[in-house]
Short mmCIF file of C-alpha atoms in Angstrom, two decimals:
data_model
loop_
_atom_site.label_atom_id
_atom_site.label_comp_id
_atom_site.label_asym_id
_atom_site.label_seq_id
_atom_site.Cartn_x
_atom_site.Cartn_y
_atom_site.Cartn_z
CA UNK M 14 0.06 -0.02 0.03
CA UNK M 15 2.67 2.48 0.97
CA UNK M 16 5.51 4.10 -0.96
CA UNK M 17 9.12 4.48 -0.10
CA UNK M 18 10.75 7.41 1.66
CA UNK M 19 11.90 10.07 -0.61
CA UNK M 20 13.21 13.58 -0.09
CA UNK M 21 11.59 16.58 -1.77
CA UNK M 22 11.79 17.10 -5.46
CA UNK M 23 14.17 15.03 -7.71
CA UNK M 24 14.12 17.41 -10.70
CA UNK M 25 17.29 18.19 -12.65
CA UNK M 26 17.32 21.70 -11.22
CA UNK M 27 17.18 20.42 -7.83
CA UNK M 28 19.88 17.84 -8.54
CA UNK M 29 22.08 20.48 -10.04
CA UNK M 30 21.97 22.68 -7.01
CA UNK M 31 23.57 20.43 -4.37
CA UNK M 32 23.46 23.43 -1.88
CA UNK M 33 19.60 23.63 -1.74
CA UNK M 34 18.65 22.40 1.75
CA UNK M 35 15.72 19.98 1.84
CA UNK M 36 12.90 21.35 4.03
CA UNK M 37 10.49 18.45 3.50
CA UNK M 38 10.49 14.69 3.38
CA UNK M 39 8.03 12.10 2.14
CA UNK M 40 7.51 9.03 4.29
CA UNK M 41 5.15 6.37 3.04
CA UNK M 42 3.52 8.94 0.75
CA UNK M 43 3.01 11.49 3.56
CA UNK M 44 4.93 14.69 3.34
CA UNK M 45 6.50 16.04 6.61
CA UNK M 46 8.77 19.01 7.38
CA UNK M 47 12.40 18.26 8.06
CA UNK M 48 12.69 18.92 11.76
CA UNK M 49 16.19 20.31 11.48
CA UNK M 50 15.29 22.86 8.82
CA UNK M 51 12.00 24.26 10.08
CA UNK M 52 10.70 25.71 13.35
CA UNK M 53 9.06 23.09 15.58
CA UNK M 54 5.36 22.71 14.75
CA UNK M 55 3.01 23.75 17.45
CA UNK M 56 0.73 21.08 18.70
CA UNK M 57 -2.96 21.21 17.78
CA UNK M 58 -3.93 20.74 21.47
CA UNK M 59 -0.88 21.72 23.50
CA UNK M 60 -0.38 20.14 27.00
CA UNK M 61 -3.30 17.61 26.49
CA UNK M 62 -1.40 14.58 24.96
CA UNK M 63 -4.21 14.36 22.50
CA UNK M 64 -4.55 11.63 19.94
CA UNK M 65 -4.66 14.28 17.13
CA UNK M 66 -1.07 15.30 17.77
CA UNK M 67 0.91 12.11 18.18
CA UNK M 68 -0.12 9.52 15.53
CA UNK M 69 0.77 10.93 12.21
CA UNK M 70 3.74 8.68 11.32
CA UNK M 71 3.72 4.86 10.68
CA UNK M 72 5.55 2.33 12.80
CA UNK M 73 6.73 -1.26 12.48
CA UNK M 74 5.16 -4.11 14.59
CA UNK M 75 6.99 -6.99 16.08
CA UNK M 76 6.63 -8.87 12.82
CA UNK M 77 7.96 -5.99 10.79
CA UNK M 78 4.74 -5.02 9.15
CA UNK M 79 3.85 -1.40 8.69
CA UNK M 80 1.25 -0.07 11.05
CA UNK M 81 -0.30 3.33 10.69
CA UNK M 82 -0.81 5.72 13.51
CA UNK M 83 -4.58 5.36 13.17
CA UNK M 84 -4.35 1.62 13.27
CA UNK M 85 -2.57 2.09 16.62
CA UNK M 86 -5.47 4.19 17.76
CA UNK M 87 -7.98 1.53 16.68
CA UNK M 88 -6.07 -1.21 18.42
CA UNK M 89 -6.32 0.88 21.55
CA UNK M 90 -10.05 0.93 21.20
CA UNK M 91 -10.38 -2.77 20.61
CA UNK M 92 -8.13 -3.46 23.50
CA UNK M 93 -10.23 -1.33 25.73
CA UNK M 94 -13.33 -3.30 24.74
CA UNK M 95 -11.41 -6.48 25.59
CA UNK M 96 -10.30 -5.12 29.03
CA UNK M 97 -13.84 -4.15 29.73
CA UNK M 98 -15.02 -7.64 28.95
CA UNK M 99 -12.33 -9.24 31.13
CA UNK M 100 -13.34 -6.98 34.10
CA UNK M 101 -16.98 -8.20 33.67
CA UNK M 102 -15.67 -11.76 33.79
CA UNK M 103 -13.78 -10.95 36.93
CA UNK M 104 -16.80 -9.54 38.61
CA UNK M 105 -18.70 -12.68 37.49
CA UNK M 106 -16.20 -14.84 39.33
CA UNK M 107 -16.54 -12.51 42.44
CA UNK M 108 -20.38 -13.11 42.23
CA UNK M 109 -19.90 -16.81 42.17
CA UNK M 110 -17.64 -16.69 45.20
CA UNK M 111 -20.32 -14.58 47.00
CA UNK M 112 -23.12 -17.00 46.02
CA UNK M 113 -21.08 -20.05 47.11
CA UNK M 114 -20.18 -18.27 50.42
CA UNK M 115 -23.81 -17.39 51.08
CA UNK M 116 -24.87 -21.03 50.46
CA UNK M 117 -22.33 -22.35 52.82
CA UNK M 118 -23.16 -19.82 55.50
CA UNK M 119 -26.89 -20.65 55.22
CA UNK M 120 -26.17 -24.44 55.36
CA UNK M 121 -23.80 -23.93 58.35
CA UNK M 122 -26.43 -21.89 60.27
CA UNK M 123 -28.74 -24.97 60.23
CA UNK M 124 -26.26 -27.38 61.70
CA UNK M 125 -27.65 -28.68 65.06
CA UNK M 126 -24.22 -28.35 66.82
CA UNK M 127 -24.40 -27.27 70.40
CA UNK M 128 -28.21 -26.95 70.09
CA UNK M 129 -28.55 -28.14 73.74
CA UNK M 130 -26.63 -25.29 75.25
CA UNK M 131 -28.70 -23.60 77.87
CA UNK M 132 -29.28 -20.41 79.57
CA UNK M 133 -27.89 -17.00 78.64
CA UNK M 134 -24.93 -18.60 76.75
CA UNK M 135 -27.39 -20.84 74.88
CA UNK M 136 -29.33 -17.75 73.81
CA UNK M 137 -26.11 -16.12 72.64
CA UNK M 138 -25.11 -19.25 70.73
CA UNK M 139 -28.48 -19.54 68.97
CA UNK M 140 -28.23 -15.91 67.93
CA UNK M 141 -24.74 -16.35 66.57
CA UNK M 142 -26.02 -19.32 64.33
CA UNK M 143 -28.92 -17.06 63.23
CA UNK M 144 -26.44 -14.37 62.38
CA UNK M 145 -24.84 -16.67 59.79
CA UNK M 146 -28.25 -16.96 58.06
CA UNK M 147 -28.64 -13.29 58.11
CA UNK M 148 -25.11 -12.75 56.78
CA UNK M 149 -25.80 -15.40 54.00
CA UNK M 150 -28.79 -13.15 53.03
CA UNK M 151 -26.57 -10.04 52.92
CA UNK M 152 -24.05 -11.78 50.63
CA UNK M 153 -26.81 -12.99 48.34
CA UNK M 154 -28.13 -9.42 48.02
CA UNK M 155 -24.51 -8.23 47.43
CA UNK M 156 -24.02 -10.79 44.67
CA UNK M 157 -27.29 -9.77 43.05
CA UNK M 158 -26.45 -6.04 43.05
CA UNK M 159 -23.01 -6.94 41.72
CA UNK M 160 -24.65 -8.58 38.62
CA UNK M 161 -27.14 -5.85 37.90
CA UNK M 162 -25.04 -2.72 38.81
CA UNK M 163 -21.54 -3.67 38.04
CA UNK M 164 -21.21 -6.83 35.76
CA UNK M 165 -24.17 -6.20 33.44
CA UNK M 166 -23.19 -2.57 32.56
CA UNK M 167 -19.59 -3.62 31.93
CA UNK M 168 -20.92 -6.25 29.48
CA UNK M 169 -23.44 -4.28 27.66
CA UNK M 170 -21.64 -0.92 27.33
CA UNK M 171 -21.05 -0.55 23.55
CA UNK M 172 -22.53 -3.73 22.35
CA UNK M 173 -21.88 -5.76 19.19
CA UNK M 174 -22.07 -2.74 16.85
CA UNK M 175 -18.87 -1.25 18.43
CA UNK M 176 -16.51 -3.37 16.25
CA UNK M 177 -18.53 -2.50 13.26
CA UNK M 178 -18.13 1.12 13.94
CA UNK M 179 -14.43 0.70 14.31
CA UNK M 180 -14.25 -1.01 11.02
CA UNK M 181 -16.13 1.98 9.38
CA UNK M 182 -13.57 4.23 10.83
CA UNK M 183 -10.82 2.03 9.64
CA UNK M 184 -12.10 1.63 6.07
CA UNK M 185 -12.78 5.42 5.82
CA UNK M 186 -9.27 6.44 6.80
CA UNK M 187 -7.65 3.63 4.86
CA UNK M 188 -9.52 4.76 1.75
CA UNK M 189 -8.29 8.28 2.20
CA UNK M 190 -4.74 7.04 2.69
CA UNK M 191 -4.97 4.76 -0.52
CA UNK M 192 -6.09 7.85 -2.46
CA UNK M 193 -3.04 9.79 -1.09
CA UNK M 194 -0.72 6.92 -2.18
CA UNK M 195 -2.40 6.95 -5.67
CA UNK M 196 -1.86 10.69 -5.90
CA UNK M 197 1.76 10.49 -4.77
CA UNK M 198 2.51 7.85 -7.39
CA UNK M 199 0.95 10.30 -10.07
CA UNK M 200 3.25 12.99 -8.77
CA UNK M 201 6.38 10.73 -9.07
CA UNK M 202 5.38 9.65 -12.57
CA UNK M 203 4.76 13.24 -13.63
CA UNK M 204 8.11 14.36 -11.99
CA UNK M 205 9.90 11.69 -13.95
CA UNK M 206 8.27 12.73 -17.17
CA UNK M 207 9.28 16.32 -16.48
CA UNK M 208 12.77 15.19 -15.91
CA UNK M 209 12.73 13.25 -19.19
CA UNK M 210 11.46 16.13 -21.12
CA UNK M 211 13.88 18.59 -19.61
CA UNK M 212 16.73 16.25 -20.38
CA UNK M 213 15.49 15.86 -24.01
CA UNK M 214 15.26 19.61 -24.47
CA UNK M 215 18.71 20.00 -23.06
CA UNK M 216 20.23 17.48 -25.37
CA UNK M 217 18.64 18.89 -28.47
CA UNK M 218 19.65 22.38 -27.49
CA UNK M 219 23.30 21.15 -27.07
CA UNK M 220 23.30 19.31 -30.27
CA UNK M 221 21.99 22.31 -32.17
CA UNK M 222 24.53 24.60 -30.61
CA UNK M 223 27.56 22.38 -31.68
CA UNK M 224 25.83 21.27 -34.95
CA UNK M 225 26.01 17.66 -34.17
CA UNK M 226 22.49 17.32 -35.31
CA UNK M 227 20.34 18.76 -38.06
CA UNK M 228 17.54 19.44 -35.58
CA UNK M 229 15.56 22.43 -36.45
CA UNK M 230 14.36 25.32 -34.36
CA UNK M 231 10.91 23.76 -34.69
CA UNK M 232 12.09 20.66 -32.99
CA UNK M 233 13.47 22.71 -30.19
CA UNK M 234 10.27 24.61 -29.81
CA UNK M 235 8.39 21.26 -29.82
CA UNK M 236 10.66 19.93 -27.03
CA UNK M 237 10.12 23.07 -25.09
CA UNK M 238 6.36 22.89 -25.30
CA UNK M 239 6.41 19.30 -24.10
CA UNK M 240 8.69 20.20 -21.27
CA UNK M 241 6.34 23.09 -20.33
CA UNK M 242 3.30 20.78 -20.55
CA UNK M 243 5.18 18.20 -18.32
CA UNK M 244 5.66 20.99 -15.80
CA UNK M 245 2.07 21.83 -15.87
CA UNK M 246 1.16 18.26 -15.45
CA UNK M 247 3.47 17.98 -12.36
CA UNK M 248 1.92 21.05 -10.82
CA UNK M 249 -1.57 19.66 -11.38
CA UNK M 250 -0.53 16.33 -9.82
CA UNK M 251 1.06 18.07 -6.83
CA UNK M 252 -2.19 20.20 -6.31
CA UNK M 253 -4.29 16.96 -6.41
CA UNK M 254 -1.83 15.26 -4.04
CA UNK M 255 -1.97 18.14 -1.59
CA UNK M 256 -5.76 18.25 -1.79
CA UNK M 257 -5.76 14.47 -1.01
CA UNK M 258 -3.37 14.85 1.94
CA UNK M 259 -5.40 17.78 3.33
CA UNK M 260 -8.53 15.77 3.24
CA UNK M 261 -6.76 12.83 4.91
CA UNK M 262 -5.34 15.20 7.54
CA UNK M 263 -8.69 16.67 8.33
CA UNK M 264 -10.40 13.27 8.61
CA UNK M 265 -7.47 12.11 10.83
CA UNK M 266 -7.85 15.00 13.18
CA UNK M 267 -11.76 14.65 13.39
CA UNK M 268 -11.72 10.84 13.75
CA UNK M 269 -8.84 10.71 16.21
CA UNK M 270 -10.70 13.19 18.35
CA UNK M 271 -13.83 10.98 18.20
CA UNK M 272 -11.79 7.95 19.23
CA UNK M 273 -10.30 10.10 22.10
CA UNK M 274 -13.77 11.01 23.20
CA UNK M 275 -14.81 7.40 23.11
CA UNK M 276 -11.80 6.34 25.35
CA UNK M 277 -12.68 9.01 27.88
CA UNK M 278 -16.29 7.77 28.05
CA UNK M 279 -15.07 4.20 28.51
CA UNK M 280 -12.73 4.99 31.30
CA UNK M 281 -15.30 7.22 33.07
CA UNK M 282 -17.97 4.41 32.63
CA UNK M 283 -15.55 1.81 34.29
CA UNK M 284 -14.55 4.24 37.03
CA UNK M 285 -18.27 4.80 37.82
CA UNK M 286 -19.10 1.15 38.14
CA UNK M 287 -15.96 0.16 39.97
CA UNK M 288 -16.88 2.91 42.48
CA UNK M 289 -20.32 1.33 42.67
CA UNK M 290 -18.52 -1.93 43.46
CA UNK M 291 -16.68 -0.36 46.48
CA UNK M 292 -19.93 1.23 47.50
CA UNK M 293 -21.80 -2.06 47.59
CA UNK M 294 -18.81 -3.69 49.41
CA UNK M 295 -18.89 -1.02 52.08
CA UNK M 296 -22.66 -1.54 52.49
CA UNK M 297 -22.15 -5.26 52.81
CA UNK M 298 -19.66 -4.74 55.49
CA UNK M 299 -22.19 -2.51 57.29
CA UNK M 300 -24.97 -5.03 57.03
CA UNK M 301 -22.66 -7.76 58.18
CA UNK M 302 -21.79 -5.66 61.12
CA UNK M 303 -25.45 -5.14 61.90
CA UNK M 304 -26.03 -9.00 61.92
CA UNK M 305 -23.50 -9.20 64.81
CA UNK M 306 -24.97 -6.54 66.98
CA UNK M 307 -27.72 -8.89 68.52
CA UNK M 308 -24.97 -11.38 69.16
CA UNK M 309 -22.82 -8.91 70.85
CA UNK M 310 -25.61 -7.80 73.12
CA UNK M 311 -26.47 -11.30 74.12
CA UNK M 312 -22.84 -12.16 74.75
CA UNK M 313 -22.66 -9.12 77.02
CA UNK M 314 -25.63 -10.43 78.91
CA UNK M 315 -24.12 -13.91 79.42
CA UNK M 316 -24.10 -14.56 83.25
CA UNK M 317 -22.50 -17.74 84.61
CA UNK M 318 -24.39 -17.33 87.93
CA UNK M 319 -27.67 -16.79 86.16
CA UNK M 320 -27.07 -19.83 84.00
CA UNK M 321 -26.20 -21.87 87.03
CA UNK M 322 -29.43 -20.77 88.70
CA UNK M 323 -31.50 -21.63 85.78
CA UNK M 324 -29.84 -24.98 85.21
CA UNK M 325 -30.00 -25.95 88.97
CA UNK M 326 -33.73 -24.99 89.10
CA UNK M 327 -34.50 -27.32 86.24
CA UNK M 328 -32.28 -30.20 86.99
CA UNK M 329 -31.89 -30.15 90.78
CA UNK M 330 -32.37 -33.46 92.57
CA UNK M 331 -32.87 -32.16 96.17
CA UNK M 332 -31.61 -29.54 98.52
CA UNK M 333 -31.43 -31.70 101.66
CA UNK M 334 -27.79 -32.40 102.56
CA UNK M 335 -26.58 -35.61 104.40
CA UNK M 336 -26.27 -35.49 108.27
CA UNK M 337 -24.51 -37.80 110.79
CA UNK M 338 -26.24 -40.95 111.65
CA UNK M 339 -27.73 -41.37 115.23
CA UNK M 340 -26.93 -44.50 117.40
#
């Protein structure tokens, strides 16, 4: 798709004047200023690290293939979608843990262990077992809210159409880049044609001057007209190239800003729902604490003397003590 790197013009006049300093360079059919010969360009959005300022040149991936700056931006969008999906899967695993934990708590609360404990300690123990059932309910509610308020939004944010939208962006910018490549090829063809015409005119003129040829003035005029026409063709091709590059530039700025906006929205969405996760987690801790308050109160009321009194009253066998036997 892309052309090779070339510096500025390659016309004979340019080649003849070795002292002319190149101010522009074409890389993969896109023309850039030479940084050492021109003042540094001002960023479109200074101090913002905006997408529209830092993705104009191409790069090589690990396999050596050319990747455009716009493709890097699209890969960021698709990676963000994947990260969002993996976060939702992580929350789903958290929900499973909560559901399993609640199930086990509820099951444990019904175990008849130490059910025969009596008195104030027996009341406290019964309340502790009941608190497990209450805590299980808290964790079930927590898992349910995680599903509806965290996992589901992460899964459904930008659904199946998102990748289609990214492909539309990709095709749109790629088409403009292909047009730019085509325009650049036309410029190079016209540049070569001009060089050939200029060389032909130069040779005929020299032959006429030293009378090595019987070329007439008419032949010289014809060669000059072709050279002039070739120059006009080159100017037209350069103008079309610049129009194509300007259109590509404008669409790159607009589209990269749209992608930047999408990324901000994605991050803020995830931030919002992860905050909801921490809120629900804090609420769960609070509710769990409330299930222990009755247990704490009954534990504070545990009275060994009272328990002894209650147990003796229920299980006593007699309060008459033995005495000495009479003769």
